[in-house]
Structures are given as C-alpha cells and as structure tokens.
Amino acid sequence: MIKRWFAWLGIVSILIPFPVAIAQFDQLQLKEITVRIDVEGSYKEDGGSGVIVRQQGQFYTILTAYHVVQEKRNYKVLIFNPSNRQIIGSHIINEKNIKQIDDYDLAEITIQSSAKYRTANIGDSQQLQPTDDLTVSGYPLPSYLITERLSTSTLRLGKFTDRLPPDALLKRQKGATLKIDVVTEVGMSGGAVVNKNGELVGILVEADKDASGNKSSPLAIPIDLYPQWQAIRNSQRLSPLLPSPNQTLEQLLAAKKWGQANDKTWEILLKEGDVDKSDDLDSNELLSLNCKTLADLDLAWRKASNGRYGFRLQRSIYNKYHYTLPPRESRLYLYTEFAKELGWFNDIQQVSTLSISSLYNQKNPNLGFYPIWFVYRGQLGQYPFGLPSDDNLLRDPGSIWESRGTILSDMLKRCSI
C-alpha cells in the first residue's frame, strides 16, 4: 500500500465554509488543473492527486508526489469538469509514463490526449512571505465522512508559515521545504499549492513532525525544484493568461489587452450558449445565442478599438467574399482569402497547429482581427468559425461553404450586426 504521509488534521473541516479570501482567484480554474490519481483495483484505499502543468501538442505533463506513484502498479489519472463533475479524461499510466525528479518526492507523469485540458499558471515560490495566503487543491481518499472519492477536488485555505533550511532537500523531507498551515487529508498528496493569485508555487507532499514525533504542519515541494518550471513560466508570460473573473470586458478593452478581451468575449458567449459544457460552441449552440449579447459585444469592441475590431466589421469583410456563391470546389478558397485578410491564417490546414500566443502577440493586427472566431478561452475551438459540426467537414472541406456561409456569420446577419 502506498505510504500515507498526511495527518488527519480535523476531518470535520470538510464542513467548514471557505473564508472570503479564497475568492481572490477563480476556484473553478484551480479545480480544472487538479487531477485525481487512483490505483487500479483499489481506488478506495490508495491514490493521490496531481496538477497539470504543461501542454506540448497532444502531450500533457502532470506533477505529483513521487510516493503516490512509486510502486510498480497501474494508476489511472482522472480529469473532471468541475462544473458538471463529469469525467473528461481517463488515462492509464504505468512506470514508463512516470519519472522521478532527482531524489525529491516529486514525479512527472506524461499523458497523451487530443482533449483540451487547462494547465496551471506557474508562480515563484521564492517570493512567498510568512502569512501569505495559500490554497491547496486535492482529492481526499474515502473516510467515515466520505464513502467514495469525489468527482471534484477539495479546496483548503491556509497560510505559508516557514521555509525549511536547504539541507532538508535531500534528507528526510526529500525536497519538501515549504511549511504551510492548512488542513489536509490523505489522498490530497500531490495536489496543487497556489498563492493568492492562483499561481502554482508548490506540490503538496507530506506532514512535518514536531520535536515529539507528532505530525503537524503539512509540507510542500517548491515548484522551482522542478527543472522546467522557469521555461514554462517564461512561455506563459509570452502568451496571454486567461482574464481574471473580476475583470470586465470593458476593463480589458480599455487597457488594450486584446487577447484577454478575446477570451473574455468567448467566456461570455460560452456562459450563455455552451449547453453541453464542452467548452466551445457547436452549430446549434451558436444559433441559440441572444442577439442583444452579440450586439453588446460588438459595440464594446468597436468603441474600444475606434472601429478596428468587432463582429460588424468582420461581417462586412466576409460579405466581400461571400456576396455571390461560387462553384463548390472554390468555396473553401474564398473562405481562406477572408481569413487571410483578417490575418488569422494563410492555409486552413494550419488551424490545428496554430499557436494562441502567436495570434495574440501579433503587432498591429489587421482590421477585423478581433474577436477571433476559433479561439475560445485561450484554446482552439473544436468547431472553428462556427462551421457545421458534422463529420463531413474533414472528408469534404468544400461543404463548409454553404449558401448561408458559416453559422456565426449567418447569426450575425440574422441579428442585423
């Protein structure tokens, strides 16, 4: 059985409401980056948690405590949608997918998936000061209060209290040098420790012991012991972070944060139209959008950009290419010309490999560049441009150019935008 490090520091705390301070960042985003790690065949007794820290194409990197996955067994990584508590990813891993980081109680797991998973925003653990607010996210194992593992992670609010001396790195603590005052339970090991801004600063690993040998404050491994932390953090600085839930679209537009405003725009539309909680909009969902919402978004973009961006301008450009219906074989070509004029791409085959950061970091984007129709919440949408969501799209790309054009353009026309 996997070694259990955590003290039971008051299970009744499960029922305690969170202090207001936890609302300083998006709880939903923290839950989205936290994964559940089960042991095949004994999920009620063993297991832990992990954090998604990186995406490279279809490969994702997850960090966890090494003691969670050190035995030669098959483990299952489960990724949940915290909004509806449905599984959106299930991955069987074994020792070939697991790599211990140096001699630390830290492990890197690699999974492959074409699905879109959120990744953590990486912080700097060296910036932590005593009494700084921290939040821990993880999946407790079943107890007398919890009869089965939950399908959404549990959040615990606490404080950073102290930093153990460097010589603790390769001794008993195996890298766990961050002392935190927070209630944890067995199973949360490997979970995320984030600062007040929601940035990952550590991986939860064990409970420290006092002079009498009793377990007391939990410990975490600082994120800067992971060799790739700085590279990931630097890449995130170059790419736009998701907008804060406390920032309005108008505030982002006023600050000329166009990429974050683009994400906020689709966040608003997804909140209204994403019925199946798939994190993008298919044909039927686009057609169900409220005209006033589209009109208000368009007006906000036009005002902030002095007429450079917005749905109305995009549709006027679109109409140049879709004014008359060309022969079927040339329809895709004309749509590509439309996308070229806006500066989105030069070849439709590029769409699946586009970099969001390269799109958002363009200098002097073309007229009509924003909002981008196929980037939802900083991710490429499954149904770009509001195209019909049927299997014929890939087999017969010419079919995307129906007489009414794309679904989104048809909706804008219907709403007189």
Short mmCIF file of C-alpha atoms in Angstrom, two decimals:
data_model
loop_
_atom_site.label_atom_id
_atom_site.label_comp_id
_atom_site.label_asym_id
_atom_site.label_seq_id
_atom_site.Cartn_x
_atom_site.Cartn_y
_atom_site.Cartn_z
CA MET A 1 0.00 0.00 0.00
CA ILE A 2 1.24 3.48 -0.79
CA LYS A 3 2.80 5.20 2.19
CA ARG A 4 0.43 7.76 3.67
CA TRP A 5 2.05 10.92 4.87
CA PHE A 6 -0.83 13.15 5.91
CA ALA A 7 -2.09 13.67 9.42
CA TRP A 8 -5.82 13.72 9.92
CA LEU A 9 -5.96 17.35 10.99
CA GLY A 10 -9.66 17.59 11.67
CA ILE A 11 -11.91 15.85 9.15
CA VAL A 12 -14.81 17.94 10.37
CA SER A 13 -13.15 20.82 8.47
CA ILE A 14 -14.80 19.41 5.32
CA LEU A 15 -17.96 21.05 6.51
CA ILE A 16 -16.38 24.43 7.30
CA PRO A 17 -17.21 27.14 4.73
CA PHE A 18 -14.27 28.81 2.98
CA PRO A 19 -13.19 32.27 4.13
CA VAL A 20 -13.82 35.08 1.69
CA ALA A 21 -10.10 35.24 0.79
CA ILE A 22 -10.37 32.14 -1.36
CA ALA A 23 -12.46 34.09 -3.86
CA GLN A 24 -9.45 36.20 -4.91
CA PHE A 25 -8.95 33.83 -7.85
CA ASP A 26 -11.10 31.51 -9.87
CA GLN A 27 -11.82 28.36 -7.85
CA LEU A 28 -13.07 26.64 -11.00
CA GLN A 29 -9.71 27.08 -12.72
CA LEU A 30 -7.89 25.59 -9.70
CA LYS A 31 -10.16 22.56 -9.78
CA GLU A 32 -9.65 22.16 -13.52
CA ILE A 33 -5.87 21.82 -13.17
CA THR A 34 -6.12 19.30 -10.31
CA VAL A 35 -6.36 15.64 -11.29
CA ARG A 36 -7.28 12.55 -9.33
CA ILE A 37 -4.85 9.62 -9.30
CA ASP A 38 -6.38 6.24 -8.50
CA VAL A 39 -4.66 2.89 -8.09
CA GLU A 40 -6.20 0.35 -10.42
CA GLY A 41 -8.31 -2.02 -8.37
CA SER A 42 -8.04 -0.22 -5.02
CA TYR A 43 -9.23 3.34 -5.51
CA LYS A 44 -10.87 3.35 -2.07
CA GLU A 45 -7.60 2.63 -0.25
CA ASP A 46 -4.81 4.18 -2.25
CA GLY A 47 -4.27 7.13 -4.51
CA GLY A 48 -3.41 10.76 -4.58
CA SER A 49 -3.69 13.93 -6.60
CA GLY A 50 -1.74 15.75 -9.30
CA VAL A 51 -1.50 19.04 -11.22
CA ILE A 52 -1.49 19.64 -14.98
CA VAL A 53 1.42 21.99 -15.61
CA ARG A 54 2.19 21.86 -19.31
CA GLN A 55 0.80 21.12 -22.77
CA GLN A 56 3.03 20.36 -25.75
CA GLY A 57 0.86 19.40 -28.70
CA GLN A 58 -1.12 16.35 -27.60
CA PHE A 59 1.17 15.64 -24.64
CA TYR A 60 0.44 16.90 -21.14
CA THR A 61 2.75 16.96 -18.13
CA ILE A 62 1.34 16.31 -14.67
CA LEU A 63 3.28 16.79 -11.43
CA THR A 64 2.54 14.78 -8.30
CA ALA A 65 4.31 13.48 -5.21
CA TYR A 66 6.56 10.58 -6.13
CA HIS A 67 5.35 8.44 -3.22
CA VAL A 68 1.87 8.49 -4.79
CA VAL A 69 3.07 6.61 -7.88
CA GLN A 70 6.32 4.94 -6.78
CA GLU A 71 5.03 1.38 -6.63
CA LYS A 72 5.05 -0.75 -9.77
CA ARG A 73 1.32 -0.73 -10.32
CA ASN A 74 -1.05 0.67 -12.87
CA TYR A 75 -2.54 4.02 -11.99
CA LYS A 76 -5.42 5.93 -13.50
CA VAL A 77 -5.36 9.69 -13.96
CA LEU A 78 -8.89 11.09 -13.96
CA ILE A 79 -9.66 14.62 -15.13
CA PHE A 80 -13.06 16.08 -14.29
CA ASN A 81 -15.13 19.00 -15.49
CA PRO A 82 -15.81 20.73 -12.14
CA SER A 83 -18.97 22.37 -13.47
CA ASN A 84 -20.88 19.12 -14.02
CA ARG A 85 -18.48 16.68 -12.31
CA GLN A 86 -18.25 14.54 -15.42
CA ILE A 87 -15.04 12.76 -16.42
CA ILE A 88 -13.44 14.47 -19.43
CA GLY A 89 -10.23 12.45 -19.37
CA SER A 90 -9.23 8.97 -18.14
CA HIS A 91 -5.64 7.81 -18.66
CA ILE A 92 -3.99 4.56 -17.54
CA ILE A 93 -0.34 5.12 -16.65
CA ASN A 94 2.46 2.80 -15.55
CA GLU A 95 6.13 3.15 -14.71
CA LYS A 96 7.14 4.06 -18.27
CA ASN A 97 4.94 7.19 -18.02
CA ILE A 98 6.42 8.21 -14.65
CA LYS A 99 9.71 9.95 -13.94
CA GLN A 100 11.04 10.84 -10.50
CA ILE A 101 12.59 14.30 -10.34
CA ASP A 102 16.12 13.94 -8.94
CA ASP A 103 15.88 12.44 -5.44
CA TYR A 104 12.85 14.53 -4.49
CA ASP A 105 9.42 13.30 -3.55
CA LEU A 106 8.31 14.71 -6.88
CA ALA A 107 7.27 12.90 -10.04
CA GLU A 108 6.44 13.87 -13.59
CA ILE A 109 3.67 12.00 -15.42
CA THR A 110 3.16 12.22 -19.18
CA ILE A 111 -0.19 11.58 -20.81
CA GLN A 112 -1.33 11.96 -24.40
CA SER A 113 -4.72 13.35 -25.33
CA SER A 114 -6.39 15.31 -28.12
CA ALA A 115 -8.74 16.79 -25.50
CA LYS A 116 -8.27 20.30 -24.16
CA TYR A 117 -7.17 20.42 -20.51
CA ARG A 118 -6.37 23.55 -18.56
CA THR A 119 -2.79 23.95 -17.33
CA ALA A 120 -1.59 25.67 -14.17
CA ASN A 121 -0.21 29.19 -14.12
CA ILE A 122 3.30 28.82 -12.67
CA GLY A 123 4.39 31.14 -9.86
CA ASP A 124 7.66 31.71 -8.00
CA SER A 125 7.87 30.01 -4.61
CA GLN A 126 10.85 32.18 -3.67
CA GLN A 127 8.50 35.15 -3.46
CA LEU A 128 6.44 33.61 -0.66
CA GLN A 129 6.46 35.50 2.64
CA PRO A 130 5.23 34.25 6.06
CA THR A 131 1.46 34.66 6.49
CA ASP A 132 0.89 34.75 2.70
CA ASP A 133 -2.42 33.15 1.76
CA LEU A 134 -2.22 29.74 0.11
CA THR A 135 -4.84 27.33 -1.18
CA VAL A 136 -4.42 23.58 -1.54
CA SER A 137 -6.43 21.52 -4.02
CA GLY A 138 -6.66 17.71 -3.98
CA TYR A 139 -8.83 14.61 -3.83
CA PRO A 140 -9.15 13.08 -0.33
CA LEU A 141 -9.46 9.31 -0.06
CA PRO A 142 -12.70 7.87 1.34
CA SER A 143 -13.20 8.09 5.11
CA TYR A 144 -16.02 7.67 7.56
CA LEU A 145 -17.35 11.01 6.32
CA ILE A 146 -16.65 10.44 2.61
CA THR A 147 -17.66 6.98 1.42
CA GLU A 148 -16.11 7.34 -2.04
CA ARG A 149 -13.63 9.60 -3.81
CA LEU A 150 -15.24 12.78 -5.01
CA SER A 151 -15.53 13.87 -8.64
CA THR A 152 -14.42 17.41 -7.88
CA SER A 153 -11.32 18.44 -5.97
CA THR A 154 -11.47 19.72 -2.40
CA LEU A 155 -10.01 23.17 -1.67
CA ARG A 156 -8.36 24.14 1.60
CA LEU A 157 -7.31 27.66 2.55
CA GLY A 158 -4.24 28.28 4.71
CA LYS A 159 -1.03 30.26 5.16
CA PHE A 160 2.62 29.92 4.26
CA THR A 161 4.45 29.77 7.58
CA ASP A 162 8.12 28.93 7.09
CA ARG A 163 10.83 27.57 4.83
CA LEU A 164 12.98 24.66 5.98
CA PRO A 165 16.76 25.05 5.60
CA PRO A 166 18.38 23.91 2.33
CA ASP A 167 19.99 20.86 3.94
CA ALA A 168 16.49 19.40 4.24
CA LEU A 169 16.31 19.00 0.48
CA LEU A 170 17.97 15.62 0.26
CA LYS A 171 17.33 14.37 3.78
CA ARG A 172 14.08 13.09 5.23
CA GLN A 173 11.90 15.72 3.55
CA LYS A 174 13.16 14.89 0.03
CA GLY A 175 12.67 18.44 -1.17
CA ALA A 176 9.59 19.31 0.88
CA THR A 177 10.76 22.62 2.36
CA LEU A 178 7.63 24.78 2.32
CA LYS A 179 5.74 24.67 5.63
CA ILE A 180 2.07 25.56 5.36
CA ASP A 181 -0.70 25.92 7.89
CA VAL A 182 -3.61 24.21 6.18
CA VAL A 183 -5.92 21.27 6.87
CA THR A 184 -5.23 18.33 4.56
CA GLU A 185 -6.41 14.75 4.23
CA VAL A 186 -4.98 11.50 2.96
CA GLY A 187 -5.28 11.49 -0.85
CA MET A 188 -4.54 15.17 -1.32
CA SER A 189 -0.82 14.36 -1.58
CA GLY A 190 0.49 15.52 -4.96
CA GLY A 191 -2.14 18.26 -5.17
CA ALA A 192 -1.67 21.92 -6.04
CA VAL A 193 -0.47 24.59 -3.64
CA VAL A 194 -1.26 28.00 -5.14
CA ASN A 195 -0.68 31.56 -3.97
CA LYS A 196 -3.30 34.27 -3.65
CA ASN A 197 -3.10 34.93 -7.39
CA GLY A 198 -3.87 31.32 -8.23
CA GLU A 199 -0.28 30.58 -9.35
CA LEU A 200 1.22 27.18 -8.63
CA VAL A 201 4.02 27.54 -6.08
CA GLY A 202 4.27 24.00 -4.71
CA ILE A 203 3.23 20.37 -4.75
CA LEU A 204 1.71 19.05 -1.51
CA VAL A 205 3.64 16.01 -0.26
CA GLU A 206 3.61 15.25 3.47
CA ALA A 207 3.08 16.36 7.05
CA ASP A 208 6.06 17.57 9.09
CA LYS A 209 6.79 16.24 12.59
CA ASP A 210 7.34 18.23 15.75
CA ALA A 211 10.01 17.51 18.39
CA SER A 212 7.85 14.76 19.89
CA GLY A 213 7.44 12.99 16.58
CA ASN A 214 3.84 14.04 16.13
CA LYS A 215 2.73 15.13 12.67
CA SER A 216 1.92 18.82 12.45
CA SER A 217 2.16 21.27 9.56
CA PRO A 218 1.91 19.86 6.02
CA LEU A 219 4.86 20.40 3.72
CA ALA A 220 5.12 21.13 0.02
CA ILE A 221 7.87 20.87 -2.57
CA PRO A 222 8.56 24.34 -4.05
CA ILE A 223 7.79 24.50 -7.74
CA ASP A 224 11.28 25.82 -8.50
CA LEU A 225 12.72 22.36 -7.75
CA TYR A 226 11.06 21.18 -10.93
CA PRO A 227 13.71 21.78 -13.65
CA GLN A 228 11.23 23.01 -16.26
CA TRP A 229 9.38 25.48 -14.05
CA GLN A 230 11.14 28.60 -15.35
CA ALA A 231 10.78 27.62 -19.01
CA ILE A 232 7.06 27.03 -18.53
CA ARG A 233 6.66 30.28 -16.62
CA ASN A 234 8.51 32.26 -19.28
CA SER A 235 6.35 30.80 -22.04
CA GLN A 236 3.24 31.76 -20.08
CA ARG A 237 4.47 35.31 -19.79
CA LEU A 238 4.73 35.50 -23.57
CA SER A 239 1.24 34.08 -24.03
CA PRO A 240 -1.90 35.68 -22.64
CA LEU A 241 -3.24 34.41 -19.36
CA LEU A 242 -6.95 33.85 -19.09
CA PRO A 243 -8.71 37.00 -17.94
CA SER A 244 -9.38 37.42 -14.27
CA PRO A 245 -13.01 36.67 -13.39
CA ASN A 246 -13.02 40.04 -11.63
CA GLN A 247 -12.10 41.97 -14.78
CA THR A 248 -14.89 43.03 -17.08
CA LEU A 249 -14.64 43.01 -20.85
CA GLU A 250 -14.78 46.79 -20.82
CA GLN A 251 -11.79 46.98 -18.45
CA LEU A 252 -9.72 44.61 -20.60
CA LEU A 253 -10.60 46.51 -23.76
CA ALA A 254 -9.83 49.86 -22.14
CA ALA A 255 -6.38 48.51 -21.20
CA LYS A 256 -5.89 47.30 -24.82
CA LYS A 257 -5.45 43.73 -23.57
CA TRP A 258 -6.88 42.39 -26.80
CA GLY A 259 -6.00 38.72 -26.25
CA GLN A 260 -7.54 38.60 -22.80
CA ALA A 261 -10.54 40.54 -24.10
CA ASN A 262 -10.92 37.91 -26.81
CA ASP A 263 -11.01 35.18 -24.15
CA LYS A 264 -13.46 37.19 -22.04
CA THR A 265 -15.72 37.64 -25.09
CA TRP A 266 -15.96 33.89 -25.62
CA GLU A 267 -16.26 33.34 -21.88
CA ILE A 268 -19.41 35.45 -22.00
CA LEU A 269 -20.75 33.60 -25.04
CA LEU A 270 -19.89 30.19 -23.57
CA LYS A 271 -21.65 31.05 -20.35
CA GLU A 272 -24.78 31.81 -22.35
CA GLY A 273 -24.66 29.18 -25.07
CA ASP A 274 -22.44 26.23 -24.06
CA VAL A 275 -25.30 23.91 -23.16
CA ASP A 276 -23.30 20.67 -23.29
CA LYS A 277 -20.38 22.17 -21.28
CA SER A 278 -17.89 21.14 -23.97
CA ASP A 279 -16.02 24.46 -23.65
CA ASP A 280 -16.84 25.57 -27.18
CA LEU A 281 -19.90 26.29 -29.30
CA ASP A 282 -21.31 23.93 -31.89
CA SER A 283 -23.76 24.90 -34.64
CA ASN A 284 -26.96 24.63 -32.61
CA GLU A 285 -25.45 26.47 -29.65
CA LEU A 286 -24.31 29.33 -31.87
CA LEU A 287 -27.78 29.65 -33.33
CA SER A 288 -29.26 29.89 -29.84
CA LEU A 289 -27.19 32.93 -28.84
CA ASN A 290 -29.03 36.10 -27.88
CA CYS A 291 -28.84 38.88 -30.46
CA LYS A 292 -28.51 41.52 -27.74
CA THR A 293 -25.47 39.77 -26.32
CA LEU A 294 -23.79 39.70 -29.73
CA ALA A 295 -24.71 43.33 -30.35
CA ASP A 296 -23.38 44.47 -26.97
CA LEU A 297 -20.10 42.63 -27.51
CA ASP A 298 -19.73 44.10 -30.98
CA LEU A 299 -20.37 47.63 -29.68
CA ALA A 300 -17.80 47.22 -26.88
CA TRP A 301 -15.13 46.09 -29.35
CA ARG A 302 -15.90 48.85 -31.87
CA LYS A 303 -15.77 51.60 -29.23
CA ALA A 304 -12.54 50.42 -27.63
CA SER A 305 -10.74 49.89 -30.94
CA ASN A 306 -12.02 53.00 -32.71
CA GLY A 307 -13.76 50.78 -35.23
CA ARG A 308 -10.80 48.46 -35.98
CA TYR A 309 -12.37 45.34 -34.47
CA GLY A 310 -15.80 43.85 -33.91
CA PHE A 311 -18.33 41.48 -35.44
CA ARG A 312 -19.92 44.13 -37.69
CA LEU A 313 -16.64 44.97 -39.41
CA GLN A 314 -15.85 41.27 -39.79
CA ARG A 315 -19.18 40.58 -41.46
CA SER A 316 -18.68 43.46 -43.90
CA ILE A 317 -15.32 41.95 -44.89
CA TYR A 318 -16.87 38.49 -45.02
CA ASN A 319 -19.55 39.72 -47.41
CA LYS A 320 -16.90 40.66 -49.96
CA TYR A 321 -16.05 37.01 -50.32
CA HIS A 322 -19.50 35.57 -49.90
CA TYR A 323 -21.56 38.04 -51.87
CA THR A 324 -22.13 35.51 -54.62
CA LEU A 325 -21.97 31.75 -54.25
CA PRO A 326 -19.05 30.38 -56.30
CA PRO A 327 -18.72 26.86 -57.65
CA ARG A 328 -18.46 24.34 -54.83
CA GLU A 329 -14.80 23.50 -55.41
CA SER A 330 -13.70 27.13 -54.90
CA ARG A 331 -15.73 27.94 -51.78
CA LEU A 332 -13.03 26.89 -49.34
CA TYR A 333 -10.53 29.02 -51.23
CA LEU A 334 -12.69 32.11 -50.77
CA TYR A 335 -13.08 31.45 -47.07
CA THR A 336 -9.31 31.18 -46.78
CA GLU A 337 -8.99 34.53 -48.55
CA PHE A 338 -11.32 36.04 -45.96
CA ALA A 339 -9.19 34.61 -43.12
CA LYS A 340 -6.03 35.91 -44.81
CA GLU A 341 -7.44 39.43 -44.98
CA LEU A 342 -8.15 39.34 -41.24
CA GLY A 343 -4.71 37.86 -40.58
CA TRP A 344 -5.85 34.63 -38.94
CA PHE A 345 -4.12 32.09 -41.21
CA ASN A 346 -2.96 31.56 -44.79
CA ASP A 347 -3.94 27.91 -45.12
CA ILE A 348 -6.85 26.17 -43.40
CA GLN A 349 -4.56 23.21 -42.70
CA GLN A 350 -2.66 25.49 -40.29
CA VAL A 351 -5.58 25.82 -37.92
CA SER A 352 -4.87 22.71 -35.83
CA THR A 353 -1.24 23.75 -35.30
CA LEU A 354 -1.72 27.46 -34.68
CA SER A 355 -0.21 28.95 -31.54
CA ILE A 356 -2.59 31.07 -29.50
CA SER A 357 0.29 33.20 -28.25
CA SER A 358 1.49 33.89 -31.81
CA LEU A 359 -2.00 35.06 -32.73
CA TYR A 360 -2.38 37.25 -29.66
CA ASN A 361 1.12 38.70 -29.83
CA GLN A 362 0.85 39.98 -33.38
CA LYS A 363 1.94 43.58 -33.77
CA ASN A 364 -0.58 45.86 -35.49
CA PRO A 365 -3.18 43.18 -36.26
CA ASN A 366 -5.27 43.64 -39.41
CA LEU A 367 -8.65 45.32 -39.47
CA GLY A 368 -11.26 42.92 -38.17
CA PHE A 369 -8.71 40.65 -36.49
CA TYR A 370 -10.67 40.52 -33.21
CA PRO A 371 -12.73 38.75 -31.95
CA ILE A 372 -11.15 35.58 -33.36
CA TRP A 373 -13.90 33.12 -34.22
CA PHE A 374 -11.99 29.95 -33.40
CA VAL A 375 -10.20 30.75 -30.13
CA TYR A 376 -12.31 30.04 -27.08
CA ARG A 377 -10.85 30.72 -23.59
CA GLY A 378 -7.32 30.68 -24.90
CA GLN A 379 -7.84 27.36 -26.71
CA LEU A 380 -8.51 26.44 -30.31
CA GLY A 381 -12.20 25.66 -30.69
CA GLN A 382 -13.39 22.25 -31.76
CA TYR A 383 -15.77 23.85 -34.27
CA PRO A 384 -13.79 26.76 -35.73
CA PHE A 385 -15.59 29.65 -37.37
CA GLY A 386 -18.99 28.32 -36.34
CA LEU A 387 -18.87 25.66 -39.01
CA PRO A 388 -21.48 22.89 -39.08
CA SER A 389 -20.42 20.25 -36.57
CA ASP A 390 -20.70 17.12 -38.67
CA ASP A 391 -18.19 14.51 -39.76
CA ASN A 392 -18.35 15.57 -43.39
CA LEU A 393 -16.23 18.64 -42.68
CA LEU A 394 -12.98 16.73 -42.71
CA ARG A 395 -13.95 14.41 -45.54
CA ASP A 396 -15.41 17.15 -47.71
CA PRO A 397 -13.99 20.57 -46.73
CA GLY A 398 -15.87 22.21 -49.57
CA SER A 399 -19.09 21.54 -47.69
CA ILE A 400 -18.24 24.17 -45.10
CA TRP A 401 -19.17 26.94 -47.52
CA GLU A 402 -22.92 26.55 -47.58
CA SER A 403 -25.13 29.14 -49.24
CA ARG A 404 -25.61 30.91 -45.93
CA GLY A 405 -21.89 30.86 -45.12
CA THR A 406 -20.69 29.93 -41.67
CA ILE A 407 -23.10 29.56 -38.76
CA LEU A 408 -21.67 32.57 -36.95
CA SER A 409 -21.88 34.84 -40.00
CA ASP A 410 -25.45 33.69 -40.54
CA MET A 411 -26.24 34.52 -36.93
CA LEU A 412 -24.71 37.99 -37.24
CA LYS A 413 -26.80 38.63 -40.35
CA ARG A 414 -29.92 37.43 -38.59
CA CYS A 415 -29.19 39.83 -35.71
CA SER A 416 -28.54 42.74 -38.13
CA ILE A 417 -24.99 43.17 -36.89
#
